[in-house]
Every structure is written in structure tokens, then in C-alpha cells.
Coordinates of C-alpha atoms and ligand atoms in Angstrom, one line a residue:
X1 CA -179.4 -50.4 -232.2
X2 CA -181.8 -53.2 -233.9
X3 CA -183.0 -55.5 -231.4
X4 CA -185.4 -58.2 -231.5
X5 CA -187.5 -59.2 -228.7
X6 CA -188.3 -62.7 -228.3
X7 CA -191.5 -63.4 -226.3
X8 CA -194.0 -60.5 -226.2
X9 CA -195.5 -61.5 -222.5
X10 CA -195.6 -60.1 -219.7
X11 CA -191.5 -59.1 -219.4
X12 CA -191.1 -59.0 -223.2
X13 CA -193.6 -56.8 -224.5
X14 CA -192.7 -54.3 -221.6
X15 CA -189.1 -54.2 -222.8
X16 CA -189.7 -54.2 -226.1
X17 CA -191.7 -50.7 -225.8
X18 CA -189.1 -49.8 -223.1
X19 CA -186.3 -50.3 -225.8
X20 CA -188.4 -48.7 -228.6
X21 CA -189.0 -45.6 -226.3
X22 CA -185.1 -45.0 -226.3
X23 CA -184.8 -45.3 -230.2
X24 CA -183.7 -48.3 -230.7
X25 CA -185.4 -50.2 -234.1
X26 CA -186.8 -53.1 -232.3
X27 CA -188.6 -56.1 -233.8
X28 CA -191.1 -58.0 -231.8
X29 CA -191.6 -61.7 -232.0
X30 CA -194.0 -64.3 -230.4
X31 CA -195.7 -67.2 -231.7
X32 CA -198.6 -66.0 -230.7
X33 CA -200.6 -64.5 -233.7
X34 CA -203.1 -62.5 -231.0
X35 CA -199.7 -60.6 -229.3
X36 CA -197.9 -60.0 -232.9
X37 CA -201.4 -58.2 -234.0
X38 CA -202.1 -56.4 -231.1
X39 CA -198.1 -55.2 -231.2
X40 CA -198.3 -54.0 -234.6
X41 CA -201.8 -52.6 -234.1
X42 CA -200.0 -50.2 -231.5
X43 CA -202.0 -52.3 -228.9
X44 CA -200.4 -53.4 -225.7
X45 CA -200.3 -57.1 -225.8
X46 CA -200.2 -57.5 -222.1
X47 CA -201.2 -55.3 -219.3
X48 CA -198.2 -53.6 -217.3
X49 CA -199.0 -49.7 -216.2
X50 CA -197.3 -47.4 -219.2
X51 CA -197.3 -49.6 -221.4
X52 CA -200.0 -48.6 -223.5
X53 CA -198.4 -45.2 -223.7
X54 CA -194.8 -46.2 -224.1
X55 CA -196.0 -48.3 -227.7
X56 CA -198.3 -45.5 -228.8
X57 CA -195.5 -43.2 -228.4
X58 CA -192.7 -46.0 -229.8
X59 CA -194.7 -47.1 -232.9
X60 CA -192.1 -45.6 -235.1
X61 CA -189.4 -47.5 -233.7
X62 CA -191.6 -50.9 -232.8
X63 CA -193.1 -53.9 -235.4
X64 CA -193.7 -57.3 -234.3
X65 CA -193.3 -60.7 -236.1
X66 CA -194.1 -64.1 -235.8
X67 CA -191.5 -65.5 -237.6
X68 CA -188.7 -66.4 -235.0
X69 CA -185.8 -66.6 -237.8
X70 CA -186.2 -63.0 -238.1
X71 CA -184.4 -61.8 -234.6
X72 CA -181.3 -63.1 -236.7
X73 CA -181.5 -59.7 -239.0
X74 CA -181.2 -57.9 -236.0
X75 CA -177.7 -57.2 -234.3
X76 CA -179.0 -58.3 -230.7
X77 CA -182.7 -60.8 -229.9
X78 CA -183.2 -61.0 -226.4
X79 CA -184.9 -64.1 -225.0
X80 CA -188.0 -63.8 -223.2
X81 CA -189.7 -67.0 -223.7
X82 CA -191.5 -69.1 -220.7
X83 CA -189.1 -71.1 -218.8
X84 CA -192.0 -73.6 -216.6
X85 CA -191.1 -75.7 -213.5
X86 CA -190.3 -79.4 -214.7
X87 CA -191.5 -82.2 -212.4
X88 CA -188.6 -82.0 -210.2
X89 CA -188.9 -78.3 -210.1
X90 CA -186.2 -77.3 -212.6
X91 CA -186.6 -74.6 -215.1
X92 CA -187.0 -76.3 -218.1
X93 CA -185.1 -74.8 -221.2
X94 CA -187.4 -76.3 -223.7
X95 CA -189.1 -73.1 -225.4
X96 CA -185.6 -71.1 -225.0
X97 CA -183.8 -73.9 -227.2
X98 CA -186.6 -74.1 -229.6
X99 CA -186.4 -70.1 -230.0
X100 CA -182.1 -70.5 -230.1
X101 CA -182.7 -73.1 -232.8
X102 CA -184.4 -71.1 -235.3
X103 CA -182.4 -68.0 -234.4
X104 CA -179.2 -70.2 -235.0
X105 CA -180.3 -71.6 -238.2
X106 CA -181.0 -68.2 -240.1
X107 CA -177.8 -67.0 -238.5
X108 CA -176.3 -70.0 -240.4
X109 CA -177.4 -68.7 -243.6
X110 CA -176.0 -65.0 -242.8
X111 CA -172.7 -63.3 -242.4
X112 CA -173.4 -60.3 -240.2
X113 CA -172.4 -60.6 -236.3
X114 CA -175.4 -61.1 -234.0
X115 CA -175.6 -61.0 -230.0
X116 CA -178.1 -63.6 -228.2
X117 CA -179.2 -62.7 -224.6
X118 CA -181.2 -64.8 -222.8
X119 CA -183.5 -63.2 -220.7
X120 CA -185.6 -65.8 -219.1
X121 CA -185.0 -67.2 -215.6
X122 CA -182.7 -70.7 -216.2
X123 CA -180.8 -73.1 -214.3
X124 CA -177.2 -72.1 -213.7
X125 CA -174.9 -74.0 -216.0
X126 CA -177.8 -74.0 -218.8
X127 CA -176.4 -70.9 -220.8
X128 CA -172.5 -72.2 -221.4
X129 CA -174.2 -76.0 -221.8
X130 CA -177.4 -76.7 -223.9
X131 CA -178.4 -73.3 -225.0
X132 CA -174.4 -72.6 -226.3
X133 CA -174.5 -75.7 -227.6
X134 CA -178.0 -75.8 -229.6
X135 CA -176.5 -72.2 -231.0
X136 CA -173.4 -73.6 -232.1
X137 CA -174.8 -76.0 -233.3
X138 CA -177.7 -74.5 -235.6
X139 CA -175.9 -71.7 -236.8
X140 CA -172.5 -73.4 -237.4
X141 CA -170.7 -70.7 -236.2
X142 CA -168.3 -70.7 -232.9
X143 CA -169.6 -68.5 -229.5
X144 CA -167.5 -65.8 -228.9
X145 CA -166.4 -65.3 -232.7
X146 CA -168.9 -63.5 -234.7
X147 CA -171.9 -65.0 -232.1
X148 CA -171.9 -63.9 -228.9
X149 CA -174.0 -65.2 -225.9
X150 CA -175.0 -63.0 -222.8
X151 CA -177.1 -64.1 -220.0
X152 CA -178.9 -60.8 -218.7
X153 CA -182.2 -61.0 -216.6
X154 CA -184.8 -58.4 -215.5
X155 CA -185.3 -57.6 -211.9
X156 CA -188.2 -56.2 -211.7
X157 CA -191.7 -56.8 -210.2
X158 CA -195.4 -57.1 -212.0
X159 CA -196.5 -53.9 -211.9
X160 CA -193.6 -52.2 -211.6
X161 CA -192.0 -53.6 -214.7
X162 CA -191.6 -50.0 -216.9
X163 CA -190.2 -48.2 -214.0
X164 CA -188.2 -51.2 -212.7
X165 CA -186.5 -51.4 -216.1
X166 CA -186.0 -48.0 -216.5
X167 CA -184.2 -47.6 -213.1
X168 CA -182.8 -50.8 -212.2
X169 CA -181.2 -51.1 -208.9
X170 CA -178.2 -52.8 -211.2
X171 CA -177.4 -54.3 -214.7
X172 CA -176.5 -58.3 -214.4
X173 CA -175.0 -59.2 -217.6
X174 CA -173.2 -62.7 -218.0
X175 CA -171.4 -63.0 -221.1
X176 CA -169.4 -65.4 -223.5
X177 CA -166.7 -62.4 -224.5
X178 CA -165.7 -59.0 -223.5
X179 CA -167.4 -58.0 -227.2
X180 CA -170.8 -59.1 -226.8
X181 CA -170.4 -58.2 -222.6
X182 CA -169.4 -54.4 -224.2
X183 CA -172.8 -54.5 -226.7
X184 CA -175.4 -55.2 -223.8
X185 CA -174.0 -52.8 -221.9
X186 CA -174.1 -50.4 -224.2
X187 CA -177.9 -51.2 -225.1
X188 CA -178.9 -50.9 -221.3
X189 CA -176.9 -47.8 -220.7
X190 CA -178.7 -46.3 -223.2
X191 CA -182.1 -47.8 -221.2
X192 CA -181.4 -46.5 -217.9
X193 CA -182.8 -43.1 -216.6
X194 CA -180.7 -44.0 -213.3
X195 CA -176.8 -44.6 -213.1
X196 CA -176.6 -48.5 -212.1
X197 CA -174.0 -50.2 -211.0
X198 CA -173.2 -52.8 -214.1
X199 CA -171.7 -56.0 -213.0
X200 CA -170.3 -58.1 -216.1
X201 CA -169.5 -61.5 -215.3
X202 CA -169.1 -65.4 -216.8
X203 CA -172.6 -66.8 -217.6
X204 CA -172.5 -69.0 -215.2
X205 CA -172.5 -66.7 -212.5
X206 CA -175.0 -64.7 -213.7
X207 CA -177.0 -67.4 -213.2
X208 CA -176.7 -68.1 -210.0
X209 CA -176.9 -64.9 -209.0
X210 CA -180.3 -64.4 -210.2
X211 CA -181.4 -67.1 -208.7
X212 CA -179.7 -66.3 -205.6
X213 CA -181.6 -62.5 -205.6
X214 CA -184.5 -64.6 -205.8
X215 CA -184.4 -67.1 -202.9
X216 CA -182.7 -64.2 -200.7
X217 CA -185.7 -62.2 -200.6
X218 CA -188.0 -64.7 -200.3
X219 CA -186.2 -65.7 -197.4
X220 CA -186.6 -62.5 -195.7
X221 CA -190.4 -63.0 -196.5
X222 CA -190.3 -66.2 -195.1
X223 CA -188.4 -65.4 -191.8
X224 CA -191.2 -62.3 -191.4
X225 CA -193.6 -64.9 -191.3
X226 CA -192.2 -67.2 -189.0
X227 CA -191.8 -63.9 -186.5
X228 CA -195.5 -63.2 -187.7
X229 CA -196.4 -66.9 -186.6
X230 CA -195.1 -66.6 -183.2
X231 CA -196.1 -63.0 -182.1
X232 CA -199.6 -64.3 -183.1
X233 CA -199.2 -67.2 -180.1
X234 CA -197.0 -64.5 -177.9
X235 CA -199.1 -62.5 -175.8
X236 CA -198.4 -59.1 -176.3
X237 CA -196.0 -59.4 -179.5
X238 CA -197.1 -57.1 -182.6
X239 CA -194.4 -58.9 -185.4
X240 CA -195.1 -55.0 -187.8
X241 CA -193.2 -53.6 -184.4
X242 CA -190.3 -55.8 -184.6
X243 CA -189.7 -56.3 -188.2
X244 CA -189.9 -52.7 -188.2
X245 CA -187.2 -52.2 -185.9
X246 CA -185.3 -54.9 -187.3
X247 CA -185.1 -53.4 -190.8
X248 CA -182.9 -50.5 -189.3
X249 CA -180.2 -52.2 -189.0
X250 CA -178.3 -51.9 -192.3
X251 CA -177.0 -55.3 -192.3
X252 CA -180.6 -56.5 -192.6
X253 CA -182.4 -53.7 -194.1
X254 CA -186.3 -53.2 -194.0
X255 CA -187.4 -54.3 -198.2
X256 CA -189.5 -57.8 -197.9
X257 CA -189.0 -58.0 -194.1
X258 CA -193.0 -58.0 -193.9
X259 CA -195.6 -60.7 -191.7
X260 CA -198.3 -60.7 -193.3
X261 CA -199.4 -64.0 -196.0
X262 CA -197.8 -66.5 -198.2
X263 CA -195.9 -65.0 -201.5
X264 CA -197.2 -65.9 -204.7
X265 CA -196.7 -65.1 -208.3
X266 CA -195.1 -66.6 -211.5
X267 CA -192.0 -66.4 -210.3
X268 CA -190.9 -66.4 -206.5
X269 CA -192.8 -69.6 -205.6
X270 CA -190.6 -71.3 -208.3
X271 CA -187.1 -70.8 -207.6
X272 CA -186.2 -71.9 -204.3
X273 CA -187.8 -75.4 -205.4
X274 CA -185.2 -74.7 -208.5
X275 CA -182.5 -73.8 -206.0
X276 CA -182.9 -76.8 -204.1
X277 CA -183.1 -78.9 -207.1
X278 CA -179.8 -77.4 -208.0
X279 CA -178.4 -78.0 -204.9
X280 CA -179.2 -81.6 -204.9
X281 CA -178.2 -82.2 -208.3
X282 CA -174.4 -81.0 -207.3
X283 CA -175.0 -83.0 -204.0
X284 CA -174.7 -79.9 -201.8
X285 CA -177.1 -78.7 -199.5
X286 CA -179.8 -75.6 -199.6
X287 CA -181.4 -76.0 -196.2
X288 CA -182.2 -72.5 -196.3
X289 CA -184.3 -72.3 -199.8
X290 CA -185.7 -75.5 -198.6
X291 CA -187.1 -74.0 -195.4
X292 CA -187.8 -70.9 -197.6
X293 CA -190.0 -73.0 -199.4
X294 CA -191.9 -74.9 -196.3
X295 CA -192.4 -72.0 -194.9
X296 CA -194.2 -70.7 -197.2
X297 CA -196.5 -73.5 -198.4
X298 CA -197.7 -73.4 -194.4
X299 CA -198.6 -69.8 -194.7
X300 CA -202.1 -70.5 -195.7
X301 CA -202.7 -73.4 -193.2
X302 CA -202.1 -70.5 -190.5
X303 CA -204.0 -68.4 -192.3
X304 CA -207.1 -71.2 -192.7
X305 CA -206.2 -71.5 -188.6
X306 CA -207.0 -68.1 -187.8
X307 CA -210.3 -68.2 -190.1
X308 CA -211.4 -71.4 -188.6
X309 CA -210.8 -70.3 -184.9
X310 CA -213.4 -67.1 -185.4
X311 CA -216.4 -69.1 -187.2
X312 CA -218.0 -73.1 -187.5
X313 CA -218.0 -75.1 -190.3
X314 CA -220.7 -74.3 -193.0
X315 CA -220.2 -70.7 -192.2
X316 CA -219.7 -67.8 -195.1
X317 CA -216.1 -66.5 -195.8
X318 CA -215.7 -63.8 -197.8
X319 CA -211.9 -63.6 -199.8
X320 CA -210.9 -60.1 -200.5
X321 CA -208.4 -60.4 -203.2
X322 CA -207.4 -62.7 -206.2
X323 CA -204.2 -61.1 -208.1
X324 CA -201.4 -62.6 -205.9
X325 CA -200.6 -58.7 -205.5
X326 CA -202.3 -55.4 -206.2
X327 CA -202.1 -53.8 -210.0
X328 CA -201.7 -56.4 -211.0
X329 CA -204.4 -59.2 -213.0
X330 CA -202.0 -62.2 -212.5
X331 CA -203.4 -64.9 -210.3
X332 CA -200.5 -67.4 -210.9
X333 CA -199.9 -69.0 -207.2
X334 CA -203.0 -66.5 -205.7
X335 CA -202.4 -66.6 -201.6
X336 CA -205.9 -65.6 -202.1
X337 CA -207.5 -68.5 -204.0
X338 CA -205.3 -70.9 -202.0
X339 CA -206.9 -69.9 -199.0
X340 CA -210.4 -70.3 -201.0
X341 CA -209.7 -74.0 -201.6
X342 CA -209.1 -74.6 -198.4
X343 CA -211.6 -73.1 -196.5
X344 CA -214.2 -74.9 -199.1
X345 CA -212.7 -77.9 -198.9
X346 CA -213.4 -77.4 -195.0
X347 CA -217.2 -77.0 -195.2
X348 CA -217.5 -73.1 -195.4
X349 CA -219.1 -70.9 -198.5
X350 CA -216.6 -69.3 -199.7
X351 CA -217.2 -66.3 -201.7
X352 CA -214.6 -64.3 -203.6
X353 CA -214.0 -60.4 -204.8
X354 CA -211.3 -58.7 -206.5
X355 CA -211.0 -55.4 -208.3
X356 CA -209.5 -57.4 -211.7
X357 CA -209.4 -60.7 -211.2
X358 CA -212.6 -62.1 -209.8
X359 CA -213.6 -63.9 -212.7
X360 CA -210.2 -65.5 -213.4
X361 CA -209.8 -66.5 -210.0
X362 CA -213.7 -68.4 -210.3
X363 CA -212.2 -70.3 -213.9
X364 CA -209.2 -71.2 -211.9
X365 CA -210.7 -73.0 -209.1
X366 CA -214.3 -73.9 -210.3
X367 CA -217.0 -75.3 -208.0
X368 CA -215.1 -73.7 -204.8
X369 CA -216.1 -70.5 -204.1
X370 CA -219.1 -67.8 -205.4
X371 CA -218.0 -64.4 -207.3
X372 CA -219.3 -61.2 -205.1
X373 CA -220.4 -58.6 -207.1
X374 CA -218.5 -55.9 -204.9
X375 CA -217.3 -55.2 -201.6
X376 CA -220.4 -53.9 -200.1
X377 CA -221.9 -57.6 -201.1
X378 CA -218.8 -59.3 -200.0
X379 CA -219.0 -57.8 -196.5
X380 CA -223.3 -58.1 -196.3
X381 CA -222.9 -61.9 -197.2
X382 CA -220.0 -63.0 -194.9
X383 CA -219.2 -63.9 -191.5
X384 CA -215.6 -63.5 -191.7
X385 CA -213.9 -61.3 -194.3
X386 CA -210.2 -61.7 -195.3
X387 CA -208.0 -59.1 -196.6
X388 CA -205.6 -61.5 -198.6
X389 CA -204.4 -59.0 -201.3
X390 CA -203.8 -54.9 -200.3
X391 CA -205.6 -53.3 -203.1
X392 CA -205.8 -49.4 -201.9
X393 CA -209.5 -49.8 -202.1
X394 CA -209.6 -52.5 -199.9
X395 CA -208.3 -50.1 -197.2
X396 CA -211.7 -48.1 -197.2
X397 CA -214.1 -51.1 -196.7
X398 CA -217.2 -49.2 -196.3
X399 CA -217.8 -51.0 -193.0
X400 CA -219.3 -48.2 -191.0
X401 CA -222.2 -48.1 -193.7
X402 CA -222.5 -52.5 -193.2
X403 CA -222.9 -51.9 -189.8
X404 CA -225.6 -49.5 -189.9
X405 CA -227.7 -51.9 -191.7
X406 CA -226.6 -55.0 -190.2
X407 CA -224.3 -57.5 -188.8
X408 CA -220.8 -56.9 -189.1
X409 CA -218.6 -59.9 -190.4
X410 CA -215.1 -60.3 -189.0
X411 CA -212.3 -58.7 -190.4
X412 CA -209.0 -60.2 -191.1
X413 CA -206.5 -58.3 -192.1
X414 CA -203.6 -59.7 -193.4
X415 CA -201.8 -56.6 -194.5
X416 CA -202.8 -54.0 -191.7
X417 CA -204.5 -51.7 -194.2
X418 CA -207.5 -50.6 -192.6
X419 CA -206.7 -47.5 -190.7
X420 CA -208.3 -47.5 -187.3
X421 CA -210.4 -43.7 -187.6
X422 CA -212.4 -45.6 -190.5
X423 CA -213.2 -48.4 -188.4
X424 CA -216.8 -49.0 -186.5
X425 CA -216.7 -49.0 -182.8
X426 CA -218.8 -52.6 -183.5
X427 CA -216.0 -53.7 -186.0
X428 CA -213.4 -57.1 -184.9
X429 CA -210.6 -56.5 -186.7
X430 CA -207.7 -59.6 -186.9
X431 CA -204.5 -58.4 -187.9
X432 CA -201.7 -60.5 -188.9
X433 CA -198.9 -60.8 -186.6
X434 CA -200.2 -59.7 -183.3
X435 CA -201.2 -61.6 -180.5
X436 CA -204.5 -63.0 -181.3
X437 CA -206.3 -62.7 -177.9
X438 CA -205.6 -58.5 -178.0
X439 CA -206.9 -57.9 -181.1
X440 CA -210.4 -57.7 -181.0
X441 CA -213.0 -55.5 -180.8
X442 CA -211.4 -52.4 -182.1
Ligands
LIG501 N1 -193.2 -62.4 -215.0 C1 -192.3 -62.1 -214.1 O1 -192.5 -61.5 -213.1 C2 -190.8 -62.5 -214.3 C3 -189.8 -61.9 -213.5 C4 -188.5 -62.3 -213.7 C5 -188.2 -63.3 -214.7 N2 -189.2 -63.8 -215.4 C6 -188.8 -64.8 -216.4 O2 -188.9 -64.2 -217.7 C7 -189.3 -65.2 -218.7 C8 -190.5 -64.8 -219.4 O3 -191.6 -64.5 -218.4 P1 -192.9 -63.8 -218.8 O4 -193.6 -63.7 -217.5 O5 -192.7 -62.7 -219.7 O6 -193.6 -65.0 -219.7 P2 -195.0 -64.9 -220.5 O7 -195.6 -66.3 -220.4 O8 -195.8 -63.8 -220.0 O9 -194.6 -64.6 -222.0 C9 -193.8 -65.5 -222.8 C10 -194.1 -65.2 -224.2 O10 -193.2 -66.0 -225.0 C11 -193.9 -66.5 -226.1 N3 -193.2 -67.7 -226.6 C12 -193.1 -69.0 -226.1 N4 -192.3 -69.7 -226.9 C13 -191.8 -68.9 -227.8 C14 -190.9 -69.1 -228.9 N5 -190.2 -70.3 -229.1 N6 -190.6 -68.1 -229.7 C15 -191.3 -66.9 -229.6 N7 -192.1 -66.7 -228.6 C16 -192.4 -67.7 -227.7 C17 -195.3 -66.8 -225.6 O11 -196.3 -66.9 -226.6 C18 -195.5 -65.6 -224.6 O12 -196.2 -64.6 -225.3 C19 -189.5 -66.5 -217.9 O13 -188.3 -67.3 -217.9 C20 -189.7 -66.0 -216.5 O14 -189.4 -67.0 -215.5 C21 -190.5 -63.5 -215.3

């Protein structure tokens, strides 16, 4: 099929390759010169393992503008522009109705039928309302004659986006008509390496139940954490013991059902504040995305806690960890860097490594903490060390080798990576989610 992709970030670009791969014609647009150059250069715009090899086998199949009008010549453009918070935490539609507007308007000027599928995360009700409405509108045609509309996000995870598109656990696809419905499924069928289960549905329900994906496994995050919380003031209680346990049980399951930190991220922080906002805007209640939420904002209080209850003020604290996960460069809502801003705004040096994303992370939050230059440094130059991100590496901290030349700082480690045989009989090793008074020395 021909397919335009609009928005060449950090979904877009992946899915465009992704779509390319499968032999569909697919036309790249962004407004962004930089990713239209890089995209037609057969340079990945974005970073996202297989990427790079996906375009420089797709080339063929793959160009890139940046004139929005031109999705119309396609038969499908699927929207993957930024949708940001607004003040009251809403996902604002601004950049998908500017993209809609100039797609309608050359769609105005031609007779062919087209598909539009919006892609980005959006407020329930904001597909059949504005965006319908601005397409109507610009392209003077009627939605569900020769236009169609479908509402069809990703699920997939930074890092993971190739294979998460490749094999999703299911295709969501809200749609206007059974015609355009029939064409996205047919795209996506062609897409998947797996055999999905395809749920077609109004737009309106798609919606919500993206959003609702969203702010369910968040809430298994945050109800780990609260378990994590109280087996740290539990004598005895090991919270990895439980939740694995708990996780058996089928009608819970053990995916996201981890104590450990805070989530963070472009996306999950957002949408239970959008949920809520939802909720109150229909005057119904969403105790449960609200707590969600609270939860998680305390995460890194706890975790200051259990810094400040090892060392005094004015002491060094290394941060192990930047990307708010591993493989990935994105620092958007860093667990790490929150915990860096509050430990400096408590009186201790704070000083920071990550593998890819060290000097990001020091732009982001300047005057607050000191770049290390690598672990070794990190670990020499601190009296407490925090784990906050589980990069592999991070799980062979060459602390045997510290110790031999000096004091040891404190581990914490927030995702119970470092395997015990590698560990100094000097070492103090904090992990997450276990009583506190057991876990040290190791
Ligand atoms: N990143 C994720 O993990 C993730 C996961 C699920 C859903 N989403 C949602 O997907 C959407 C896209 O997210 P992303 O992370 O790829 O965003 P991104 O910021 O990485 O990329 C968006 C791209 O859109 C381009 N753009 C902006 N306005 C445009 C316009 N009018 N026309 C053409 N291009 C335009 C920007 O230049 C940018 O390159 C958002 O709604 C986001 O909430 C993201």
C-alpha cells in the first residue's frame, strides 16, 4: 500500500521503516528539516535498536518529506505527531489538528479515497469531535464516504519499539466505517510476524482503551511499590518474594508487578493525570489513576529516605543511571535525575553516570549534580551509590577492585541486579523492598 507517516520521532520513524520493510511505498513526513534529511539519507532519524538496519534495507520502499499536504497522495497517513500534557494534564490535540488541516485541505483539491489514522495518544472523545471535525471541514468531504478516520495506537515500549510492532500482543483499531476499519487491518496484517488478536471498534472506544492499558499497568507498578514500601518497614518482608508469588496467579499475572523505583518516561507518567482529568471533566471518579499517580510521585521521597538514612548532609552521592530505562537515551521524567535534584537540594554532592545519557541528564538539571567519567570514578568518589536505572553493566560494578584500593561506598540497589558471588565480603548492599535493618553487610 502507499502510506504516509506523519511525525518521524521516536514511534514514527520506527514504523515507517517497519512498514517500508514489508513493501509498502511509504512516504515520510516531519517538519523537521534535520529528520526528513537524515530519512532520505538512509539515516535513522531517531535511535530505536534495528532501526538503522530496517531503513538501510527499506530504502527502496522509504522517502521522506517535509511538506505535510503530501500524506494526501497517499491512500493511508498515519499520525504520529507529539500530543503534550496541557496545564490541566490533558493531551492536547494542537499539533494533530494542525497536521489533519493540511492533510484535509490537499484532500480537498483531490478525488481519490484516502484513510487518516491517528496514531498519537489523545483524549477519548477527541477523534469523532475536533479532529473529525477539522477534517471535514478542510477537506470538504463527509467521514465515512470517500474519507475515512481510524484511531489505531502503538503499544509498544522504547527500546522495544521494532519488535513490539512487529509482534504486537493485539491490533487496536477504532474506526469511522467498516471500509476504512477493513484497510488498517489489512495494512497491519500485512505488519505482523505474529497472529494477533485484532479488535475493531467505534473510535471512541479505542480511545479509552488505550488509555485504560496505560493507567492499568501503571497501577500494577504502583501497587508493587506500595508492597515495596511496607516490606522495607516490615521486619523480615523481601516485597521481590511476594510479588513473585503473587504474579502466579493468572488473574493477576507477573508483567509490571515489580518494587523497585518510580516509572518514568514520555508516556506513562502522563496518562493517569489525563485519565483523571477525564474523569473529572465527565464528573465521575478515577480514585484509582489518582492514587496511581500519588503513588508514584512519592517514589523518590522514599528513595531520597533511604539515601539520607545511610549518610549526613554534605556527603557524596553517586546516581547510577539517567535514561528513565536501559537502551534507551530518553531521559523524559528520569527516576534517576529526580532523585539527583533532591538529594542536591538536600545538601549532598551529587554526582551522576550513565552509559548514554550523562550529558543530557547534566543540560537537564544544571548546577545540581557533577558528570562522572565512569563507574570506577562514580564508585571511588561516593559515599552512597544508587542503582536507579538497570543497565546490564551496572550489574558488574567492579566493586571488588574499589575495595581493594579503598573505601567502599554504599550500594543501593533499586533493581536487585548485583548478583551476590560478585559482591565484596566488605560491600553494604540496600536492596529495594526488603526489610532495611537485614540487609546490610552482605
Ligand atoms: N514515545 C513513546 O513511548 C510513545 C508510546 C505510545 C504512544 N506515544 C504517542 O505517540 C505520539 C508520538 O510520540 P513520539 O514519542 O514519537 O513523539 P516525538 O516527539 O518523538 O516525535 C514527533 C515528531 O512529530 C513531528 N511533528 C510535530 N508536528 C508535526 C506536524 N504538524 N506535521 C508533521 N510532523 C510533525 C516532530 O517534528 C517530531 O519529529 C504521541 O502522541 C505520544 O504520546 C508515544
Amino acid at each position: 500500500m502507499r502510506v504516509a507517516v506523519v511525525g518521524l520521532g521516536k514511534l514514527g520513524a520506527p514504523l515507517a521503516a517497519v512498514l517500508a520493510s514489508k513493501g509498502n511505498d511509504v512516504l515520510g513526513v516531519d517538519l523537521n528539516p534535520d529528520a526528513v534529511r537524515l530519512l532520505n539519507d538512509g539515516v535513522a532519524p531517531v535511535e530505536e535498536p534495528r532501526l538503522q538496519e530496517l531503513i538501510s534495507a527499506s530504502r527502496d520502499h522509504l522517502a521522506a518529506t517535509t511538506d505535510v499536504a503530501a500524506a494526501a497522495t497517499a491512500e493511508l497517513s498515519i499520525l504520529l505527531v507529539p500530543t503534550p500534557s496541557d496545564e490541566r494534564g490533558a493531551f492536547s490535540n494542537e499539533y494533530l489538528l494542525a497536521a489533519v488541516e493540511e492533510i484535509g485541505r490537499a484532500l480537498g483539491r483531490r478525488a481519490d479515497d484516502h484513510v487518516v489514522i491517528v496514531g498519537s495518544t489523545v483524549m477519548p472523545g477527541s477523534c469523532g469531535g475536533e479532529i473529525r471535525a477539522t477534517l471535514e471541514r478542510a477537506s470538504g468531504r463527509v467521514v465515512g464516504e470517500t474519507v475515512g478516520l481510524c484511531y489505531s495506537p502503538e503499544f509498544i515500549a522504547l527500546g522495544n519499539v521494532i519488535r513490539d510492532m512487529l509482534e504486537p500482543d493485539m491490533v487496536l483499531i477504532g474506526e469511522s466505517d467498516p471500509h476504512a476499519g477493513e484497510l488498517v487491518e489489512a495494512l497491519y496484517r500485512g505488519v505482523c510476524e505474529n497472529d494477533p488478536p485484532f479488535r475493531r471498534m467505534s473510535l471512541v472506544n479505542a480511545e479509552l482503551t488505550k488509555i485504560a492499558v496505560n493507567t492499568y499497568v501503571t497501577m500494577k507498578i504502583s501497587y508493587a511499590n506500595m508492597l515495596a514500601d511496607i516490606s522495607e518497614r516490615l521486619p523480615g518482608a523481601d516485597v521481590g518474594v511476594v510479588t513473585d508469588a503473587l504474579g502466579l496467579d493468572t488473574r493477576i499475572g507477573a508483567k509490571y508487578l515489580r518494587g523497585a523505583i518510580a516509572y518514568g518516561g514520555p508516556c506513562f507518567p502522563r496518562d493517569n493525570k489525563a485519565f483523571a482529568t477525564l474523569a473529572r471533566d465527565l464528573d465521575a471518579q478515577a480514585q484509582l489513576a489518582e492514587a496511581t499517580d500519588a503513588i508514584n510521585v512519592a517514589q523518590t521521597g522514599r528513595l531520597a529516605r533511604i539515601v539520607q538514612s545511610q549518610i549526613g548532609d554534605g556527603h557524596a552521592v553517586g546516581i547510577l543511571g539517567l535514561s528513565y530505562k536501559p537502551d534507551t537515551t530518553v531521559i523524559e521524567e528520569s527516576p534517576g535525575i529526580a532523585l539527583a535534584r533532591i538529594l542536591a537540594d538536600a545538601g549532598y554532592q551529587v554526582r551522576v553516570f550513565d552509559p548514554v545519557a550523562t550529558e543530557a541528564a547534566l543540560r537537564a538539571m544544571p548546577g545540581v549534580a557533577e558528570g562522572a567519567a565512569s563507574v570506577e570514578e562514580l564508585l571511588e568518589r561516593s559515599d552512597v551509590v544508587v542503582i536507579t536505572t538497570p543497565w546490564p553493566e551496572f550489574a558488574e560494578l567492579p566493586l571488588k577492585r574499589v575495595a581493594s584500593d579503598g573505601n567502599l561506598p554504599v550500594v543501593i540497589d533499586c533493581w536487585g541486579i548485583l548478583a551476590d558471588e560478585r559482591l565484596p565480603n566488605s560491600a553494604t548492599v540496600i536492596r529495594l523492598g526488603r526489610a532495611l535493618a537485614q540487609s546490610s553487610p552482605v
